[in-house]
Each structure stands twice: as C-alpha cells, then as structure tokens.
PDB file of C-alpha atoms in Angstrom:
ATOM      1  CA  TYR B1027    -337.705 117.001 -57.635  1.00  0.00           C
ATOM      2  CA  GLU B1028    -335.457 115.283 -55.134  1.00  0.00           C
ATOM      3  CA  GLN B1029    -337.130 117.296 -52.360  1.00  0.00           C
ATOM      4  CA  ILE B1030    -340.587 116.435 -53.665  1.00  0.00           C
ATOM      5  CA  LEU B1031    -339.574 112.782 -53.734  1.00  0.00           C
ATOM      6  CA  ALA B1032    -338.317 112.960 -50.139  1.00  0.00           C
ATOM      7  CA  VAL B1033    -341.590 114.539 -48.973  1.00  0.00           C
ATOM      8  CA  ALA B1034    -343.663 111.941 -50.835  1.00  0.00           C
ATOM      9  CA  ARG B1035    -341.677 109.156 -49.217  1.00  0.00           C
ATOM     10  CA  GLN B1036    -341.915 110.741 -45.785  1.00  0.00           C
ATOM     11  CA  GLN B1037    -345.683 111.026 -46.152  1.00  0.00           C
ATOM     12  CA  GLN B1038    -345.818 107.515 -47.629  1.00  0.00           C
ATOM     13  CA  ASP B1039    -347.670 108.863 -50.660  1.00  0.00           C
ATOM     14  CA  ALA B1040    -347.051 106.089 -53.205  1.00  0.00           C
ATOM     15  CA  ALA B1041    -348.764 107.913 -56.079  1.00  0.00           C
ATOM     16  CA  ALA B1042    -346.720 111.084 -55.577  1.00  0.00           C
ATOM     17  CA  GLU B1043    -343.551 109.027 -55.184  1.00  0.00           C
ATOM     18  CA  GLU B1044    -344.179 107.208 -58.457  1.00  0.00           C
ATOM     19  CA  ALA B1045    -345.106 110.375 -60.344  1.00  0.00           C
ATOM     20  CA  THR B1046    -341.975 112.119 -59.108  1.00  0.00           C
ATOM     21  CA  LEU B1047    -339.784 109.150 -60.017  1.00  0.00           C
ATOM     22  CA  VAL B1048    -341.286 109.078 -63.519  1.00  0.00           C
ATOM     23  CA  THR B1049    -340.501 112.773 -63.918  1.00  0.00           C
ATOM     24  CA  LEU B1050    -336.956 112.266 -62.619  1.00  0.00           C
ATOM     25  CA  GLY B1051    -336.431 109.327 -64.972  1.00  0.00           C
ATOM     26  CA  GLU B1052    -337.701 111.264 -67.978  1.00  0.00           C
ATOM     27  CA  LEU B1053    -335.577 114.301 -67.117  1.00  0.00           C
ATOM     28  CA  SER B1054    -332.451 112.214 -66.602  1.00  0.00           C
ATOM     29  CA  PHE B1055    -333.030 110.437 -69.893  1.00  0.00           C
ATOM     30  CA  SER B1056    -333.654 113.691 -71.768  1.00  0.00           C
ATOM     31  CA  TYR B1057    -330.298 114.968 -70.444  1.00  0.00           C
ATOM     32  CA  PHE B1058    -328.613 111.717 -71.571  1.00  0.00           C
ATOM     33  CA  ASP B1059    -327.828 110.849 -67.956  1.00  0.00           C
ATOM     34  CA  TYR B1060    -328.410 107.163 -68.590  1.00  0.00           C
ATOM     35  CA  ILE B1061    -326.957 106.002 -65.286  1.00  0.00           C
ATOM     36  CA  LYS B1062    -329.357 108.112 -63.245  1.00  0.00           C
ATOM     37  CA  ALA B1063    -332.278 107.337 -65.570  1.00  0.00           C
ATOM     38  CA  ALA B1064    -331.632 103.603 -65.267  1.00  0.00           C
ATOM     39  CA  ALA B1065    -331.429 103.812 -61.479  1.00  0.00           C
ATOM     40  CA  THR B1066    -334.736 105.671 -61.397  1.00  0.00           C
ATOM     41  CA  TYR B1067    -336.483 103.174 -63.679  1.00  0.00           C
ATOM     42  CA  ARG B1068    -335.090 100.262 -61.654  1.00  0.00           C
ATOM     43  CA  GLU B1069    -336.703 101.832 -58.608  1.00  0.00           C
ATOM     44  CA  LEU B1070    -339.975 102.267 -60.502  1.00  0.00           C
ATOM     45  CA  LEU B1071    -339.758  98.632 -61.602  1.00  0.00           C
ATOM     46  CA  ARG B1072    -339.283  97.549 -57.992  1.00  0.00           C
ATOM     47  CA  LEU B1073    -342.400  99.492 -56.978  1.00  0.00           C
ATOM     48  CA  ALA B1074    -344.401  97.948 -59.832  1.00  0.00           C
ATOM     49  CA  GLU B1075    -343.224  94.474 -58.826  1.00  0.00           C
ATOM     50  CA  GLU B1076    -344.247  95.104 -55.218  1.00  0.00           C
ATOM     51  CA  THR B1077    -347.764  96.053 -56.321  1.00  0.00           C
ATOM     52  CA  ARG B1078    -347.814  93.296 -58.980  1.00  0.00           C
ATOM     53  CA  ASP B1079    -348.747  95.825 -61.649  1.00  0.00           C
ATOM     54  CA  ARG B1080    -347.869  93.962 -64.854  1.00  0.00           C
ATOM     55  CA  THR B1081    -348.613  96.904 -67.137  1.00  0.00           C
ATOM     56  CA  LYS B1082    -346.176  99.149 -65.293  1.00  0.00           C
ATOM     57  CA  GLN B1083    -343.596  96.352 -65.040  1.00  0.00           C
ATOM     58  CA  VAL B1084    -343.673  96.002 -68.828  1.00  0.00           C
ATOM     59  CA  ALA B1085    -343.462  99.760 -69.356  1.00  0.00           C
ATOM     60  CA  TYR B1086    -340.527 100.198 -66.978  1.00  0.00           C
ATOM     61  CA  LEU B1087    -338.669  97.162 -68.310  1.00  0.00           C
ATOM     62  CA  LYS B1088    -339.084  98.449 -71.866  1.00  0.00           C
ATOM     63  CA  GLN B1089    -337.724 101.816 -70.799  1.00  0.00           C
ATOM     64  CA  LEU B1090    -334.813 100.164 -68.981  1.00  0.00           C
ATOM     65  CA  ALA B1091    -333.978  98.044 -72.014  1.00  0.00           C
ATOM     66  CA  TYR B1092    -334.037 101.149 -74.214  1.00  0.00           C
ATOM     67  CA  ILE B1093    -331.850 103.107 -71.787  1.00  0.00           C
ATOM     68  CA  TYR B1094    -329.349 100.250 -71.573  1.00  0.00           C
ATOM     69  CA  ASP B1095    -329.267  99.981 -75.365  1.00  0.00           C
ATOM     70  CA  GLN B1096    -328.601 103.716 -75.663  1.00  0.00           C
ATOM     71  CA  ALA B1097    -325.864 103.494 -73.024  1.00  0.00           C
ATOM     72  CA  GLN B1098    -324.416 100.422 -74.774  1.00  0.00           C
ATOM     73  CA  GLN B1099    -324.751  98.403 -71.584  1.00  0.00           C
ATOM     74  CA  HIS B1100    -325.563  95.267 -73.518  1.00  0.00           C
ATOM     75  CA  GLN B1101    -325.539  92.769 -70.651  1.00  0.00           C
ATOM     76  CA  LEU B1102    -328.049  94.853 -68.695  1.00  0.00           C
ATOM     77  CA  ALA B1103    -330.167  95.318 -71.824  1.00  0.00           C
ATOM     78  CA  ILE B1104    -330.219  91.548 -72.325  1.00  0.00           C
ATOM     79  CA  LYS B1105    -331.305  91.024 -68.726  1.00  0.00           C
ATOM     80  CA  ALA B1106    -334.189  93.510 -69.058  1.00  0.00           C
ATOM     81  CA  LYS B1107    -335.309  91.960 -72.349  1.00  0.00           C
ATOM     82  CA  GLU B1108    -335.187  88.453 -70.891  1.00  0.00           C
ATOM     83  CA  GLN B1109    -337.424  89.665 -68.054  1.00  0.00           C
ATOM     84  CA  LEU B1110    -339.823  91.093 -70.640  1.00  0.00           C
ATOM     85  CA  ILE B1111    -339.881  87.770 -72.497  1.00  0.00           C
ATOM     86  CA  GLU B1112    -340.706  85.998 -69.241  1.00  0.00           C
ATOM     87  CA  LEU B1113    -343.571  88.409 -68.523  1.00  0.00           C
ATOM     88  CA  PHE B1114    -344.951  88.105 -72.051  1.00  0.00           C
ATOM     89  CA  SER B1115    -344.634  84.301 -71.965  1.00  0.00           C
ATOM     90  CA  ASN B1116    -346.442  84.042 -68.625  1.00  0.00           C
ATOM     91  CA  GLU B1117    -349.306  86.108 -70.018  1.00  0.00           C
ATOM     92  CA  GLN B1118    -349.221  84.263 -73.376  1.00  0.00           C
ATOM     93  CA  ASP B1119    -348.678  87.614 -75.084  1.00  0.00           C
ATOM     94  CA  PHE B1120    -346.347  86.349 -77.793  1.00  0.00           C
ATOM     95  CA  ILE B1121    -346.250  89.232 -80.279  1.00  0.00           C
ATOM     96  CA  GLN B1122    -343.210  90.999 -78.815  1.00  0.00           C
ATOM     97  CA  ILE B1123    -341.126  87.893 -78.137  1.00  0.00           C
ATOM     98  CA  PRO B1124    -339.488  87.467 -81.570  1.00  0.00           C
ATOM     99  CA  ILE B1125    -338.659  91.175 -81.711  1.00  0.00           C
ATOM    100  CA  LEU B1126    -337.074  90.976 -78.263  1.00  0.00           C
ATOM    101  CA  ARG B1127    -335.089  87.874 -79.312  1.00  0.00           C
ATOM    102  CA  LEU B1128    -333.792  89.773 -82.362  1.00  0.00           C
ATOM    103  CA  SER B1129    -332.771  92.659 -80.145  1.00  0.00           C
ATOM    104  CA  ILE B1130    -331.042  90.317 -77.699  1.00  0.00           C
ATOM    105  CA  GLY B1131    -329.180  88.793 -80.639  1.00  0.00           C
ATOM    106  CA  THR B1132    -328.023  92.262 -81.639  1.00  0.00           C
ATOM    107  CA  ASN B1133    -326.818  92.880 -78.071  1.00  0.00           C
ATOM    108  CA  TYR B1134    -324.849  89.631 -78.094  1.00  0.00           C
ATOM    109  CA  GLN B1135    -323.389  90.524 -81.479  1.00  0.00           C
ATOM    110  CA  ALA B1136    -322.257  93.889 -80.090  1.00  0.00           C
ATOM    111  CA  LEU B1137    -320.555  92.001 -77.261  1.00  0.00           C
ATOM    112  CA  GLY B1138    -318.754  89.811 -79.795  1.00  0.00           C
ATOM    113  CA  LEU B1139    -320.663  86.715 -78.669  1.00  0.00           C
ATOM    114  CA  GLN B1140    -321.557  85.423 -82.119  1.00  0.00           C
ATOM    115  CA  GLU B1141    -322.791  82.009 -81.014  1.00  0.00           C
ATOM    116  CA  GLN B1142    -325.318  83.480 -78.558  1.00  0.00           C
ATOM    117  CA  ALA B1143    -326.379  86.007 -81.204  1.00  0.00           C
ATOM    118  CA  ALA B1144    -326.992  83.218 -83.715  1.00  0.00           C
ATOM    119  CA  GLN B1145    -328.929  81.219 -81.121  1.00  0.00           C
ATOM    120  CA  ASN B1146    -331.237  84.162 -80.417  1.00  0.00           C
ATOM    121  CA  TYR B1147    -331.784  84.828 -84.121  1.00  0.00           C
ATOM    122  CA  GLN B1148    -332.648  81.155 -84.621  1.00  0.00           C
ATOM    123  CA  GLU B1149    -335.031  81.221 -81.645  1.00  0.00           C
ATOM    124  CA  ALA B1150    -336.667  84.371 -83.002  1.00  0.00           C
ATOM    125  CA  TYR B1151    -337.139  82.713 -86.382  1.00  0.00           C
ATOM    126  CA  ALA B1152    -338.531  79.456 -85.005  1.00  0.00           C
ATOM    127  CA  PHE B1153    -340.875  81.236 -82.603  1.00  0.00           C
ATOM    128  CA  ALA B1154    -342.152  83.699 -85.216  1.00  0.00           C
ATOM    129  CA  PHE B1155    -342.516  81.161 -88.014  1.00  0.00           C
ATOM    130  CA  ALA B1156    -344.437  78.725 -85.789  1.00  0.00           C
ATOM    131  CA  ARG B1157    -346.948  81.520 -85.077  1.00  0.00           C
ATOM    132  CA  GLN B1158    -347.109  82.716 -88.691  1.00  0.00           C
ATOM    133  CA  MET B1159    -345.388  85.992 -87.833  1.00  0.00           C
ATOM    134  CA  PHE B1160    -343.593  86.195 -91.147  1.00  0.00           C
ATOM    135  CA  GLY B1161    -342.160  89.722 -90.810  1.00  0.00           C
ATOM    136  CA  PRO B1162    -340.108  88.958 -87.692  1.00  0.00           C
ATOM    137  CA  ALA B1163    -339.265  85.505 -89.098  1.00  0.00           C
ATOM    138  CA  SER B1164    -337.835  87.126 -92.221  1.00  0.00           C
ATOM    139  CA  ASP B1165    -335.908  89.668 -90.122  1.00  0.00           C
ATOM    140  CA  ALA B1166    -334.432  86.843 -88.059  1.00  0.00           C
ATOM    141  CA  LEU B1167    -333.225  84.976 -91.142  1.00  0.00           C
ATOM    142  CA  GLN B1168    -331.719  88.159 -92.555  1.00  0.00           C
ATOM    143  CA  LYS B1169    -329.846  88.894 -89.318  1.00  0.00           C
ATOM    144  CA  LEU B1170    -328.661  85.305 -89.098  1.00  0.00           C
ATOM    145  CA  ALA B1171    -327.417  85.334 -92.681  1.00  0.00           C
ATOM    146  CA  ASN B1172    -325.659  88.676 -92.138  1.00  0.00           C
ATOM    147  CA  LEU B1173    -324.041  87.307 -88.981  1.00  0.00           C
ATOM    148  CA  PHE B1174    -322.710  84.250 -90.821  1.00  0.00           C
ATOM    149  CA  GLN B1175    -321.554  86.394 -93.720  1.00  0.00           C
ATOM    150  CA  SER B1176    -319.714  88.836 -91.445  1.00  0.00           C
ATOM    151  CA  ASN B1177    -317.911  85.872 -89.864  1.00  0.00           C
ATOM    152  CA  ASN B1178    -316.893  84.480 -93.258  1.00  0.00           C
ATOM    153  CA  GLN B1179    -319.181  81.489 -92.771  1.00  0.00           C
ATOM    154  CA  THR B1180    -320.300  81.531 -96.360  1.00  0.00           C
ATOM    155  CA  GLN B1181    -321.798  78.043 -96.405  1.00  0.00           C
ATOM    156  CA  GLN B1182    -324.011  78.717 -93.397  1.00  0.00           C
ATOM    157  CA  ALA B1183    -325.068  82.061 -94.871  1.00  0.00           C
ATOM    158  CA  LEU B1184    -326.028  80.364 -98.127  1.00  0.00           C
ATOM    159  CA  GLU B1185    -328.047  77.762 -96.254  1.00  0.00           C
ATOM    160  CA  VAL B1186    -330.027  80.502 -94.553  1.00  0.00           C
ATOM    161  CA  TYR B1187    -330.738  82.169 -97.916  1.00  0.00           C
TER     162      TYR B1187
END
C-alpha cells in the first residue's frame, strides 16, 4: 500500500491517495498499531481540511479520538474531541456535544485532573439539560456524582443526587 500511495501522490491523484490512506489507517488500526493509524488519520484530516470537506473532517476526527482513547493518549483525545465540538458548534449540530463533553471529562479523570473532569461533566449537564437532552444530562450528573464520591467529597456528591 505504501507503493500505491507513492504512485498516487506522484500522479497527483487525490482520490487514490485518500482511498489508499483510508486502507492504511484501517489496516494499522486492525493490527493495533495506533501510532501509525493516528498518523494516517491525521494526514486524512489535513486533506479534508484543505478541501473543506466537513463530513470527512468529522469522520476522521472521530476516528482519531477513538484511536487516541484506545491508545490511552488522553491529551490527544481531548484535542480531537474539542475540535469536533468546535465543528458541531459552528454547524449548530448540538446532539453530539454533551456526549463529547462526557468523554472529555473521562479523559481528564484518567489523567488525574479531577477539576477539569468535573467542569466538563457540569458543562455536559448544562448543555444537555438546556436542550432537553435528558439522557446525556442524567449521564453527566451520574459521572459528576461518581467523581465526587471517588474523591471522598460526600457533600458535593449528595448535592448532585
């Protein structure tokens, strides 16, 4: 596939280049080679940004976030998810935002950054509740309460319940 990619680039065949990169990314991911998969999807994201293809940007950012989560590269996962939130906000496509905020909170919690985790859970709750998205709002409260409870902040946990 590397040779096919080189030929596609030499011939300046953007469609073949993208298709080959997608295949390389999928193969790398299926072999749990997260570093190579992430590099490939970053390249695909760059191409999508150059062509201003929002649909592909979203798809590649979602894949990057998933890869980073699997590789436990939490800071990079947060960055990808923040970019997704920005894209969704610009397009006023709000459905995914609370779920992304919850996921970012989980990343911060994994990094031991409890305050940032709590902030993201609170933002997820406020955003979801204001838009009558009660499932994600409930999930946010549950995660926030669990966070307080795990940090022996019983009073705050009780207030959330």
